[in-house]
Amino acid sequence: MNAAREPAARTPEDRIAELREQVAHHNRQYHELDDPEIPDGDYDVLVAELRRLEAEHPELADPASPAVAVGGAASTAFAPVVHTTPMTSLDNAMDAAELRAWGERVLKGLRDLDGAVPTFVCELKIDGVAVSLRYERGRYVRAATRGDGRVGEDVTANVATIDVLPDAVAPPDGTSVPEVLEVRGEIYMPVGSFDALNAAADDAGERRFVNPRNAAAGSLRQKDPSITAERHLAFWAYQVGELSAEVAPVGHHTEYLDLLSALGFPVNPEMRTFTSLDDVLAHCLHWQDHRHDLDYEIDGVVVKLDDLAQRERLGFTSRAPRWAIAYKFPPEERTTRLLDIKVSIGRTGRATPFAVLDPVFVGGSTVSMATLHNQDQVRVKDVRPGDTVVVRKAGDVIPEVVGPVPALRPDGAEPWEFPTTCPCPLGSTLVRQEGEADTRCIEPTCPFQRDQRIIYWASRGAMDIEGLGERTVTQLTERGLARDPSDLYVLTADQLTDLEGFARPSAEKLVAAIAEAAHRPVPRVLTALGIKHLGPAASQALAAEFGTVERVMAATADELAAVDGVGPVIARSITEWAEQEPNRAFLARLRAAGVDLGSEEAAAAAAAERAAVPQVLAGRTIVVSGTLDAYTREEAELAITSRGGASPGSVSKKTDALVVGASPGASKLAKAEQLGVPVLDAAAFEHLLETGEIPGRDAGAERNS
Ligand code: IVH
């Protein structure tokens, strides 16, 4: 049962039979057992192929085909509920072209009748469990799953535990309570609740749920509603089903949504209406990019006609309405074959296992490699070469192998052993230190580490050398043109034109980009050195404190660790790096090559700024009289003026305070008393310098003193 495998069947008839069997099997796993074996993405591929073949071969049509039927049979654990009107499914548009084609069909269907311009309602396609909720005379009486669309399961007691659902509907003022109201919508598990549930499963050593939808379905199928109550399920209403006649019929879907909202049902706030297909598509693509901004999972956008009369004209096909379509986002999970597991060597020597995959389209691009993080992860996931594995690529996250599909493990697939030697030509020993998750190549001359260091140096977060990617770097190192990043700065356009993929203009462009990137700010250079643990934030803090790369390298571990945002681990890593002679030589080569490592003047300016005393006395006039133990008269005046204050020789009505030491001038003291100017002793002066507060004058000063 695997979409990723080559079709084994030869004739269309055989293939259709095979696909029907597979789709039926997965329907059962998904709808009845809450235990999907394959990701939705794979399932959609199977169904799409089956539908295509059935359309091409009408002679092989079968009304019982799982491509026609909706969902799965209701499982026997819960009492059956017959839906008064069937809960149909939706047709899918798997890309922009299919959405447009649907839109064209709708326009054509309506134009043939009266040329009306339709309004499209776009709703998020919530990835949960479709249910029908029945209220009689305003009271909640029943909830049922969709089941096969005709008969679902009674989940009344479990759904009753969902907080966001009203027990009784409260009609807006002036409207009567309908005798019967059926609300359809999606029960879902918010991502936060899902993560908490899986964290608890981890703690208890229990099996994790594969995704929030599966967790929601499992939570609804609990025998004990108190368990459902703990699962924090939620609901979005998107349709009114049966509705008795007391409520005046409305003409538009959006009016029903308003009614649902007014009756107290959660209606998703991201609903939008459009009158152009271009806008509909733009909206779909927007959510494709932003799907992870939400605290619930969506797998597409449902586009519906707003006008109910227009809906009526278009009607239904055998399985779905013609007036709606589900624009499905590209799947973020697919299965494929794990061909091999290899390790890559990073710039710090870390050996990271990665999966070599049969290429698969997932998360919007074709993936042929995915990280496996480290040795323990491979063991915990128990993925073995030859396995069929689930690959996930969500948003900007790098592709990863989620785990194997155990049912599809080939005979003889052996657990993978972490290699003992570096894959580089030197083949040095890989070491895993006690208590560390990572295995490392500790050979300083490892050519793979060297390549990665140069790639990292040029990368966007570091020196940001435009146009210098992995392929160019490996060509440069293979030809001996770059041993470390300092060699980049002496490259000529002539040398570059010899490389694959370079012509004269691109070579000149790269030389210029390298030269331009020689003058990046110090924090970037610090980051680019690729010192273990030293990232951009700590680099920024160190540059602010020390000004130049060389000063950072000359600092002691204690001095480094004293900087805010730099702990002892980073500090030690830096001093260890700086102590190594090849690294010192490398820094010297960088400076010689013209890379800006920060100037002493800039460092001095930074130091002055850092030393700059807070201007707590700005606008204040403080007169000093007599001798203070800790200050000469000049020092006391400097302490005032360097904090922004003025310190004239005599007291006037502008004076904010008089500081007195031993033997103050009698006239100053008398004048201060006469004008009501506060008189401060040595301790109050210290407080003043620190905080700018004058006891007896400023609010809070008394509290402090
Ligand atoms: S409307 C006849 N609206 O997607 C139209 N369905 O693939 C009935 N779904 O069965 C469905 N969000 O489980 C509709 N905003 C939404 C939806 C939605 C999620 C689910 C629902 C439906 C399935 C179709």
XYZ file of C-alpha atoms and ligand atoms in Angstrom:
729
model
C 0.000 0.000 0.000
C 2.211 2.779 -1.089
C 1.663 5.667 -3.427
C 5.385 6.093 -3.818
C 5.914 2.703 -5.371
C 5.849 2.044 -9.047
C 2.433 0.829 -10.139
C 2.791 -2.942 -10.385
C -0.394 -3.456 -12.395
C -0.128 -3.520 -16.164
C -3.583 -2.930 -17.613
C -5.798 0.021 -16.617
C -8.284 -2.505 -15.328
C -5.695 -4.076 -13.025
C -4.463 -0.716 -11.872
C -7.988 0.505 -11.136
C -8.690 -2.663 -9.133
C -5.445 -2.212 -7.242
C -6.111 1.450 -6.539
C -9.672 0.773 -5.395
C -8.362 -1.782 -2.954
C -5.699 0.602 -1.677
C -8.051 3.578 -1.333
C -10.646 1.437 0.448
C -7.959 0.170 2.797
C -6.760 3.684 3.632
C -10.332 4.943 4.025
C -10.845 2.300 6.661
C -7.570 3.113 8.438
C -8.407 6.808 8.440
C -12.156 6.999 8.997
C -12.923 3.904 11.007
C -9.760 3.045 12.881
C -8.308 6.575 13.365
C -4.987 5.037 12.427
C -3.848 6.359 9.047
C -0.900 4.481 7.584
C 0.055 7.070 5.010
C -0.027 10.891 4.957
C -2.974 12.684 3.343
C -0.665 13.768 0.537
C -0.114 10.160 -0.510
C -3.797 9.369 -0.189
C -4.741 12.303 -2.407
C -2.309 11.074 -5.055
C -3.912 7.615 -5.034
C -7.437 9.035 -5.270
C -6.447 11.435 -8.052
C -4.954 8.596 -10.091
C -8.010 6.420 -9.506
C -10.388 9.208 -10.547
C -8.343 9.952 -13.639
C -8.336 6.293 -14.706
C -12.042 5.914 -13.978
C -12.780 8.989 -16.079
C -10.634 7.644 -18.922
C -12.324 4.253 -18.729
C -16.043 4.772 -18.181
C -16.587 1.142 -19.160
C -14.920 0.178 -15.855
C -17.185 2.412 -13.740
C -18.443 1.026 -10.446
C -20.795 2.955 -8.166
C -19.169 1.219 -5.195
C -15.749 2.593 -6.102
C -14.098 4.258 -3.104
C -13.374 7.204 -5.404
C -17.111 7.915 -5.423
C -17.979 7.067 -1.826
C -17.471 9.698 0.870
C -15.261 8.878 3.835
C -15.622 5.565 5.593
C -18.391 3.521 7.080
C -19.365 4.510 10.572
C -17.524 2.295 13.011
C -19.662 -0.008 15.085
C -18.569 1.307 18.462
C -21.071 4.175 18.419
C -24.740 4.128 17.480
C -25.475 4.990 13.837
C -27.132 8.285 12.961
C -28.767 8.755 9.572
C -28.184 12.291 8.280
C -31.392 13.978 7.186
C -29.541 15.477 4.250
C -26.302 13.784 3.231
C -23.010 15.297 4.367
C -21.292 15.473 1.018
C -17.608 15.882 0.453
C -15.885 18.447 -1.749
C -13.948 18.118 -4.939
C -10.334 19.184 -4.687
C -8.292 21.619 -6.736
C -4.697 20.538 -6.293
C -3.181 23.646 -7.888
C -3.982 27.064 -9.328
C -4.858 25.650 -12.743
C -7.446 23.302 -11.276
C -8.935 26.128 -9.234
C -9.194 28.290 -12.341
C -10.743 25.466 -14.289
C -13.386 25.106 -11.576
C -13.990 28.860 -11.598
C -14.427 28.808 -15.361
C -16.925 25.984 -15.106
C -18.889 27.929 -12.501
C -18.908 31.081 -14.620
C -19.941 29.121 -17.662
C -22.675 27.339 -15.745
C -24.084 30.622 -14.514
C -23.644 32.629 -17.697
C -25.653 30.062 -19.591
C -28.518 30.934 -17.299
C -28.534 34.664 -16.712
C -25.008 36.062 -16.843
C -24.871 36.842 -13.127
C -21.505 37.776 -11.582
C -21.003 35.453 -8.641
C -19.557 36.257 -5.244
C -17.111 33.642 -4.006
C -16.871 32.970 -0.289
C -13.444 31.766 0.814
C -13.219 29.895 4.095
C -10.224 28.187 5.608
C -10.370 24.443 5.184
C -10.065 23.279 8.752
C -8.198 19.999 9.125
C -10.425 18.340 11.692
C -13.441 16.081 11.909
C -16.691 17.067 10.198
C -19.717 16.816 12.457
C -23.397 17.612 12.410
C -24.906 19.122 15.570
C -28.630 19.009 16.124
C -30.556 21.457 18.294
C -34.275 20.994 18.958
C -36.257 23.899 20.410
C -32.924 25.504 21.094
C -31.438 22.604 23.100
C -28.454 20.555 22.010
C -29.731 17.025 21.385
C -27.275 15.189 19.168
C -23.925 15.205 17.452
C -22.913 12.840 14.671
C -19.774 12.328 12.617
C -19.983 12.399 8.846
C -19.340 8.687 8.406
C -19.997 7.743 4.795
C -22.011 10.915 4.303
C -25.350 9.171 4.774
C -24.836 7.450 8.123
C -22.487 8.733 10.807
C -21.757 7.878 14.410
C -23.474 9.257 17.461
C -20.902 11.228 19.426
C -23.407 13.337 21.417
C -21.917 12.804 24.868
C -18.366 13.476 23.764
C -19.197 16.581 21.746
C -21.167 17.925 24.725
C -17.837 18.352 26.540
C -16.562 20.904 24.017
C -16.522 24.261 25.808
C -16.952 26.534 22.815
C -20.230 24.917 21.795
C -23.463 26.348 23.157
C -25.681 23.956 25.124
C -28.624 26.019 24.049
C -28.926 28.469 21.191
C -29.801 32.017 22.044
C -31.550 33.541 19.050
C -30.943 37.215 18.394
C -33.606 39.589 19.706
C -36.935 39.341 17.999
C -36.342 35.949 16.381
C -37.912 32.758 17.571
C -36.050 29.640 18.539
C -36.107 27.214 15.609
C -37.777 23.908 16.227
C -34.866 22.184 14.492
C -31.432 23.591 13.770
C -28.635 21.497 12.346
C -25.170 23.044 12.383
C -22.320 21.533 10.444
C -18.718 22.285 10.987
C -15.345 20.979 11.955
C -14.175 19.821 15.351
C -10.451 20.339 15.660
C -7.672 20.237 18.190
C -5.698 23.476 18.531
C -1.983 22.976 17.845
C -1.100 24.035 21.406
C -3.394 21.363 22.874
C -1.991 18.803 20.460
C 1.596 19.558 21.469
C 0.655 19.329 25.156
C -1.123 16.027 24.561
C 1.901 14.536 22.813
C 4.261 15.863 25.477
C 2.119 14.072 28.069
C 2.161 10.923 25.911
C 5.976 11.124 25.804
C 6.152 11.453 29.584
C 3.867 8.474 30.066
C 5.736 6.436 27.464
C 2.560 6.215 25.397
C 2.087 6.349 21.653
C 2.019 9.847 20.158
C -0.743 11.120 17.886
C 0.496 11.659 14.360
C -1.272 15.001 13.833
C -3.939 17.249 15.392
C -6.689 15.937 13.110
C -5.991 12.357 14.079
C -5.857 13.404 17.751
C -9.236 15.165 17.411
C -10.779 12.090 15.781
C -9.362 9.822 18.482
C -10.607 12.155 21.202
C -14.141 12.092 19.767
C -14.173 8.312 19.774
C -13.553 7.940 23.488
C -15.911 5.663 25.381
C -15.504 7.923 28.386
C -16.543 11.542 27.682
C -14.434 12.767 30.592
C -11.367 11.885 28.508
C -12.729 13.880 25.578
C -13.286 16.778 27.989
C -9.567 16.841 28.812
C -8.540 17.113 25.166
C -9.454 20.784 24.673
C -11.254 20.325 21.385
C -12.713 23.302 19.563
C -15.137 23.888 16.708
C -15.711 26.115 13.688
C -19.200 26.218 12.213
C -19.418 26.556 8.419
C -22.856 25.402 7.345
C -26.479 25.287 8.367
C -28.043 21.910 7.599
C -31.638 21.262 8.478
C -33.517 24.348 9.632
C -37.200 24.495 10.511
C -39.452 27.117 9.020
C -39.617 29.602 11.921
C -36.388 31.151 10.715
C -36.956 33.194 7.606
C -34.971 31.684 4.732
C -32.025 33.706 3.579
C -30.508 33.994 0.157
C -26.810 33.872 0.886
C -24.335 31.625 2.631
C -22.756 34.615 4.373
C -26.129 35.369 5.966
C -26.174 31.872 7.406
C -22.683 32.394 8.771
C -23.927 35.592 10.428
C -26.878 33.708 11.853
C -24.604 30.967 13.233
C -22.431 33.583 14.815
C -25.446 35.373 16.306
C -26.668 32.077 17.746
C -23.415 31.653 19.610
C -21.440 29.295 17.347
C -17.764 29.973 16.634
C -17.460 31.039 12.993
C -13.945 31.322 11.655
C -12.973 34.997 11.380
C -10.802 34.531 8.271
C -13.770 34.169 5.919
C -13.545 36.576 2.942
C -15.658 37.244 -0.132
C -14.370 38.072 -3.633
C -15.889 38.646 -7.016
C -12.818 37.848 -9.078
C -11.080 34.513 -9.464
C -7.690 36.244 -9.401
C -8.462 37.552 -5.923
C -9.682 34.131 -4.834
C -6.428 32.590 -6.014
C -4.313 35.282 -4.352
C -6.190 34.626 -1.123
C -5.524 30.875 -1.405
C -1.828 31.466 -2.028
C -1.663 33.864 0.894
C -2.918 31.169 3.255
C -0.667 28.603 1.654
C 2.242 30.731 2.871
C 0.709 31.614 6.231
C -0.933 28.362 7.246
C 1.409 27.994 10.197
C 0.540 31.414 11.597
C -2.627 29.894 13.039
C -3.139 27.860 16.192
C -5.088 25.251 14.251
C -4.272 23.224 11.198
C -5.726 24.006 7.822
C -5.089 22.028 4.666
C -6.574 24.373 2.126
C -9.180 27.007 1.369
C -12.794 26.114 0.609
C -14.243 28.322 -2.113
C -18.054 28.429 -2.267
C -20.655 30.422 -4.119
C -22.388 32.835 -1.783
C -25.714 33.061 -3.606
C -27.874 30.064 -2.707
C -29.988 30.415 -5.861
C -26.808 30.163 -7.941
C -25.825 27.082 -5.962
C -29.144 25.519 -6.791
C -28.635 26.093 -10.486
C -25.263 24.373 -10.458
C -26.304 21.448 -8.278
C -24.244 18.397 -7.405
C -22.216 15.702 -9.139
C -22.477 12.153 -7.823
C -20.117 12.947 -4.975
C -19.843 16.697 -4.392
C -21.413 20.097 -5.048
C -20.458 21.899 -8.257
C -20.741 25.204 -6.416
C -17.792 24.637 -4.092
C -14.228 23.424 -4.344
C -11.466 22.726 -1.857
C -8.217 24.355 -2.939
C -5.708 22.017 -1.303
C -2.278 23.193 -0.217
C 0.657 21.126 -1.420
C 1.069 18.266 1.041
C 3.627 18.723 3.794
C 3.966 15.015 4.385
C 4.515 12.254 1.875
C 6.016 8.810 1.953
C 8.969 7.752 -0.113
C 11.742 5.153 -0.106
C 14.755 5.689 2.142
C 17.573 4.712 -0.183
C 20.454 5.213 2.210
C 21.612 7.015 5.348
C 24.820 9.024 5.097
C 26.555 11.519 7.330
C 27.553 15.056 6.457
C 30.371 16.905 8.215
C 29.692 20.431 9.412
C 32.095 23.306 9.895
C 32.698 22.363 13.530
C 33.176 18.712 12.607
C 29.732 17.621 13.660
C 28.654 14.473 11.822
C 24.948 14.730 10.999
C 23.140 11.717 9.613
C 20.851 12.429 6.695
C 18.439 10.426 4.625
C 19.016 9.877 0.922
C 15.510 9.634 -0.498
C 13.779 8.602 -3.640
C 12.878 12.178 -4.741
C 9.389 13.156 -3.614
C 7.345 16.336 -4.079
C 6.479 17.589 -0.606
C 5.984 20.997 1.005
C 6.095 22.675 -2.408
C 9.409 21.290 -3.662
C 11.127 18.054 -4.606
C 13.013 16.601 -1.680
C 15.784 14.043 -2.121
C 17.568 14.508 1.202
C 16.333 15.106 4.726
C 18.073 15.496 8.033
C 18.014 12.798 10.691
C 19.627 15.126 13.286
C 21.857 12.715 15.204
C 22.611 9.114 16.092
C 19.960 8.878 18.819
C 17.268 10.227 16.522
C 17.988 7.497 13.979
C 17.735 4.912 16.727
C 14.571 6.351 18.288
C 12.849 6.654 14.918
C 14.234 3.274 13.873
C 14.514 4.131 10.221
C 16.440 1.677 8.114
C 17.713 1.854 4.535
C 15.031 0.266 2.357
C 12.179 1.509 4.561
C 9.253 3.491 3.270
C 9.396 6.646 5.378
C 7.170 9.648 6.004
C 8.945 12.831 4.954
C 7.783 16.182 6.253
C 8.560 19.644 4.952
C 6.475 22.321 6.639
C 6.838 25.996 5.811
C 10.449 27.162 6.034
C 11.445 24.227 8.160
C 14.090 21.964 6.626
C 12.784 18.604 5.427
C 12.851 15.807 7.976
C 12.123 12.131 8.178
C 9.203 11.637 10.551
C 9.490 7.875 10.773
C 9.106 4.599 8.918
C 5.853 2.997 7.793
C 6.347 -0.250 9.733
C 3.866 -2.210 7.637
C 6.030 -1.632 4.570
C 9.441 -2.617 5.956
C 11.186 -4.995 3.546
C 12.468 -8.293 4.864
C 16.050 -8.142 5.997
C 16.196 -4.371 6.561
C 18.917 -3.989 9.188
C 19.190 -1.210 11.786
C 21.628 1.439 10.641
C 25.025 1.719 12.300
C 26.688 5.101 12.713
C 29.958 5.132 10.726
C 33.209 5.142 12.662
C 35.168 7.243 10.173
C 34.743 10.635 8.526
C 33.461 10.392 4.953
C 36.216 12.791 3.801
C 39.264 11.454 1.938
C 41.320 11.538 5.156
C 38.883 9.074 6.745
C 39.761 10.176 10.255
C 38.028 8.647 13.267
C 34.662 9.990 14.374
C 34.318 10.571 18.100
C 31.284 10.836 20.320
C 32.158 12.335 23.660
C 30.540 11.069 26.835
C 27.249 12.864 27.479
C 27.122 14.537 24.029
C 24.411 13.914 21.465
C 26.724 14.646 18.554
C 29.449 12.625 16.942
C 32.345 14.655 15.553
C 35.293 14.563 13.240
C 38.072 16.101 15.332
C 40.689 16.247 12.566
C 41.617 19.946 12.208
C 42.695 19.505 8.579
C 39.498 17.697 7.518
C 38.729 19.026 4.015
C 34.973 18.648 4.525
C 35.070 20.889 7.603
C 37.174 23.378 5.664
C 34.649 23.542 2.827
C 31.824 24.061 5.279
C 33.722 26.826 7.056
C 34.128 28.712 3.804
C 30.498 28.136 2.821
C 29.433 29.400 6.236
C 31.757 32.404 5.991
C 30.064 33.438 2.747
C 26.529 32.681 3.918
C 23.794 35.246 4.331
C 23.866 35.345 8.141
C 27.648 35.772 8.138
C 29.665 37.789 5.555
C 26.881 37.555 2.998
C 28.954 37.179 -0.154
C 26.436 37.188 -2.932
C 26.884 34.451 -5.508
C 29.337 32.334 -3.516
C 27.517 29.082 -2.907
C 28.452 25.522 -2.100
C 29.235 24.464 -5.668
C 31.670 27.299 -6.229
C 33.356 26.788 -2.866
C 33.990 23.095 -3.490
C 35.430 23.889 -6.913
C 37.729 26.468 -5.346
C 38.961 24.129 -2.627
C 39.389 21.214 -5.035
C 41.635 23.369 -7.205
C 43.623 24.600 -4.240
C 42.395 28.162 -4.820
C 40.937 28.481 -1.330
C 42.253 26.888 1.838
C 40.356 29.202 4.132
C 38.174 32.311 3.704
C 41.172 34.669 3.572
C 42.074 33.201 0.164
C 38.786 34.445 -1.286
C 39.983 38.041 -1.173
C 42.895 37.469 -3.547
C 40.904 35.569 -6.167
C 40.954 37.061 -9.638
C 38.297 37.028 -12.323
C 40.719 35.019 -14.487
C 40.869 32.251 -11.904
C 37.110 32.191 -11.578
C 36.428 31.953 -15.310
C 38.161 28.547 -15.183
C 35.430 27.245 -12.920
C 32.372 25.443 -14.142
C 29.403 27.744 -14.527
C 31.432 30.963 -14.749
C 31.820 33.342 -17.648
C 33.742 36.613 -17.519
C 30.842 38.809 -16.306
C 29.803 36.404 -13.537
C 33.449 36.018 -12.489
C 33.888 39.783 -12.255
C 30.639 40.081 -10.371
C 31.780 37.555 -7.781
C 35.166 39.257 -7.332
C 33.333 42.532 -6.717
C 30.918 40.881 -4.289
C 33.815 39.388 -2.318
C 35.571 42.768 -2.149
C 32.398 44.508 -1.060
C 31.789 41.935 1.677
C 35.249 42.563 3.147
C 33.764 45.495 5.046
C 30.954 43.933 6.989
C 30.412 45.065 10.600
C 32.438 43.345 13.331
C 29.540 41.242 14.685
C 29.193 39.583 11.291
C 32.897 38.793 11.161
C 32.755 37.264 14.622
C 29.813 35.126 13.565
C 31.495 34.188 10.284
C 34.523 32.734 12.075
C 32.236 29.816 12.848
C 33.401 29.392 16.431
C 31.331 26.712 18.173
C 28.409 28.200 20.151
C 29.148 31.776 18.984
C 26.035 33.010 17.194
C 24.906 36.432 15.961
C 23.457 37.635 19.288
C 26.595 36.958 21.330
C 28.723 38.357 18.462
C 26.741 41.570 18.624
C 27.235 41.855 22.381
C 30.962 41.131 22.107
C 31.478 43.650 19.308
C 29.726 46.319 21.379
C 31.945 45.572 24.337
C 35.339 45.053 22.679
C 35.085 46.859 19.355
C 37.490 44.730 17.335
C 37.827 41.033 16.550
C 41.385 41.047 17.877
C 40.330 42.527 21.216
C 37.724 39.810 21.576
C 40.394 37.215 20.861
C 42.760 38.797 23.385
C 40.171 38.815 26.181
C 40.196 36.259 28.970
C 37.342 33.811 29.427
C 36.236 35.751 32.502
C 36.180 39.048 30.634
C 34.168 37.464 27.816
C 31.749 35.727 30.133
C 31.106 39.014 31.953
C 29.431 40.410 28.824
C 25.660 40.320 28.915
C 24.465 37.534 26.614
C 27.783 35.666 26.638
C 27.968 32.791 29.082
C 30.944 30.708 30.197
C 30.342 28.121 27.455
C 30.687 30.653 24.649
C 33.569 32.357 26.474
C 35.521 29.122 26.779
C 34.825 28.207 23.188
C 36.238 31.550 22.043
C 39.388 31.363 24.159
C 39.995 27.788 23.017
C 39.668 28.913 19.416
C 41.856 31.967 19.935
C 44.621 29.958 21.600
C 45.170 27.798 18.554
C 48.038 28.971 16.426
C 46.412 28.165 13.051
C 43.448 30.323 14.033
C 45.684 33.242 14.995
C 47.476 32.903 11.686
C 44.095 32.829 9.945
C 43.066 36.123 11.599
C 46.367 37.684 10.531
C 45.751 36.527 6.957
C 42.258 38.012 7.024
C 43.574 41.366 8.132
C 46.343 41.237 5.526
C 43.737 40.406 2.871
C 41.901 43.599 3.762
C 38.997 42.146 5.736
C 37.760 44.716 8.211
C 38.222 43.257 11.688
C 37.288 46.517 13.379
C 39.504 49.557 13.947
C 41.022 50.788 17.194
C 39.368 54.192 16.634
C 35.966 52.597 16.291
C 36.719 50.514 19.382
C 37.712 53.659 21.303
C 34.554 55.441 20.214
C 32.517 52.453 21.304
C 34.334 52.396 24.638
C 33.660 56.096 25.162
C 30.026 55.574 24.416
C 29.925 52.655 26.775
C 31.723 54.654 29.454
C 29.354 57.525 28.893
C 27.816 58.330 32.198
C 24.050 58.430 32.300
C 22.915 62.042 32.115
C 20.941 61.937 35.351
C 21.648 65.606 36.201
C 20.713 67.086 32.834
C 19.202 70.544 33.453
C 20.122 70.602 37.135
C 22.279 73.143 38.928
C 24.256 71.745 41.858
C 26.606 73.915 43.908
C 29.400 72.366 45.969
C 30.761 73.940 49.122
C 33.381 72.668 51.596
C 35.582 69.599 51.189
C 34.256 66.139 50.531
C 36.322 63.121 51.546
C 35.966 61.274 48.294
C 36.344 64.196 45.881
C 38.450 67.279 45.387
C 36.361 70.318 44.441
C 37.255 69.807 40.761
C 36.378 66.144 40.866
C 33.033 66.914 42.451
C 32.258 69.510 39.794
C 33.357 67.110 37.035
C 31.116 64.416 38.492
C 28.220 66.875 38.145
C 28.993 68.257 34.701
C 29.788 64.822 33.216
C 26.240 63.820 34.199
C 24.778 66.779 32.345
C 24.446 69.159 35.278
C 25.857 72.662 35.889
C 28.005 73.520 38.912
C 28.465 77.293 39.364
C 30.373 78.807 42.317
C 27.442 80.524 44.004
C 23.906 79.733 45.156
C 20.988 81.444 43.425
C 17.316 80.770 43.065
C 18.192 78.564 40.109
C 20.195 76.243 42.346
C 18.611 72.817 42.771
C 20.846 71.655 45.612
C 23.874 72.633 47.671
C 26.347 69.856 48.466
C 28.271 70.528 51.634
C 31.441 68.885 52.933
C 33.575 69.862 55.876
C 33.886 73.637 56.545
C 31.415 74.903 53.960
C 31.290 78.592 53.092
C 28.899 80.290 55.495
C 27.377 82.620 52.889
C 26.459 79.744 50.556
C 24.818 77.810 53.344
C 22.876 80.871 54.539
C 21.716 81.704 51.027
C 20.583 78.124 50.443
C 18.599 78.158 53.640
C 17.080 81.494 52.757
C 16.009 80.287 49.293
C 14.864 76.878 50.514
C 17.511 75.050 48.464
C 18.023 71.476 49.743
C 21.375 70.884 51.414
C 22.992 67.503 50.779
C 25.688 65.674 52.712
C 28.267 63.330 51.206
C 25.948 60.305 51.239
C 23.099 62.223 49.609
C 25.585 63.498 46.992
C 26.524 59.903 46.086
C 22.856 59.063 45.748
C 22.342 62.145 43.618
C 25.184 61.152 41.251
C 23.772 57.706 40.871
C 20.097 58.478 40.464
C 19.727 62.222 39.918
C 17.323 62.335 42.859
C 17.420 65.178 45.394
C 16.143 64.091 48.813
C 13.306 66.302 49.992
C 12.565 67.415 46.467
C 11.948 64.536 44.153
C 9.151 62.091 44.541
C 10.513 58.746 45.529
C 13.676 60.201 46.951
C 12.408 59.906 50.515
C 11.326 56.389 49.947
C 14.811 55.530 48.757
C 16.734 57.267 51.470
S -18.035 22.863 3.358
C -20.959 20.621 0.781
N -16.292 24.348 4.600
O -13.498 19.538 4.261
C -19.911 21.358 1.483
N -15.955 21.992 4.551
O -13.012 17.936 1.864
C -19.534 20.750 2.756
N -13.954 21.287 5.776
O -16.295 17.454 4.508
C -18.281 21.158 3.318
N -13.347 23.266 6.463
O -14.927 18.082 6.656
C -16.643 23.098 4.234
N -14.851 25.782 5.708
C -15.203 24.546 5.347
C -14.446 23.427 5.724
C -14.849 22.150 5.294
C -13.061 21.984 6.498
C -13.896 19.842 5.583
C -15.216 19.137 5.790
C -15.549 18.603 4.433
C -14.193 18.396 3.859
C -14.244 18.296 2.369
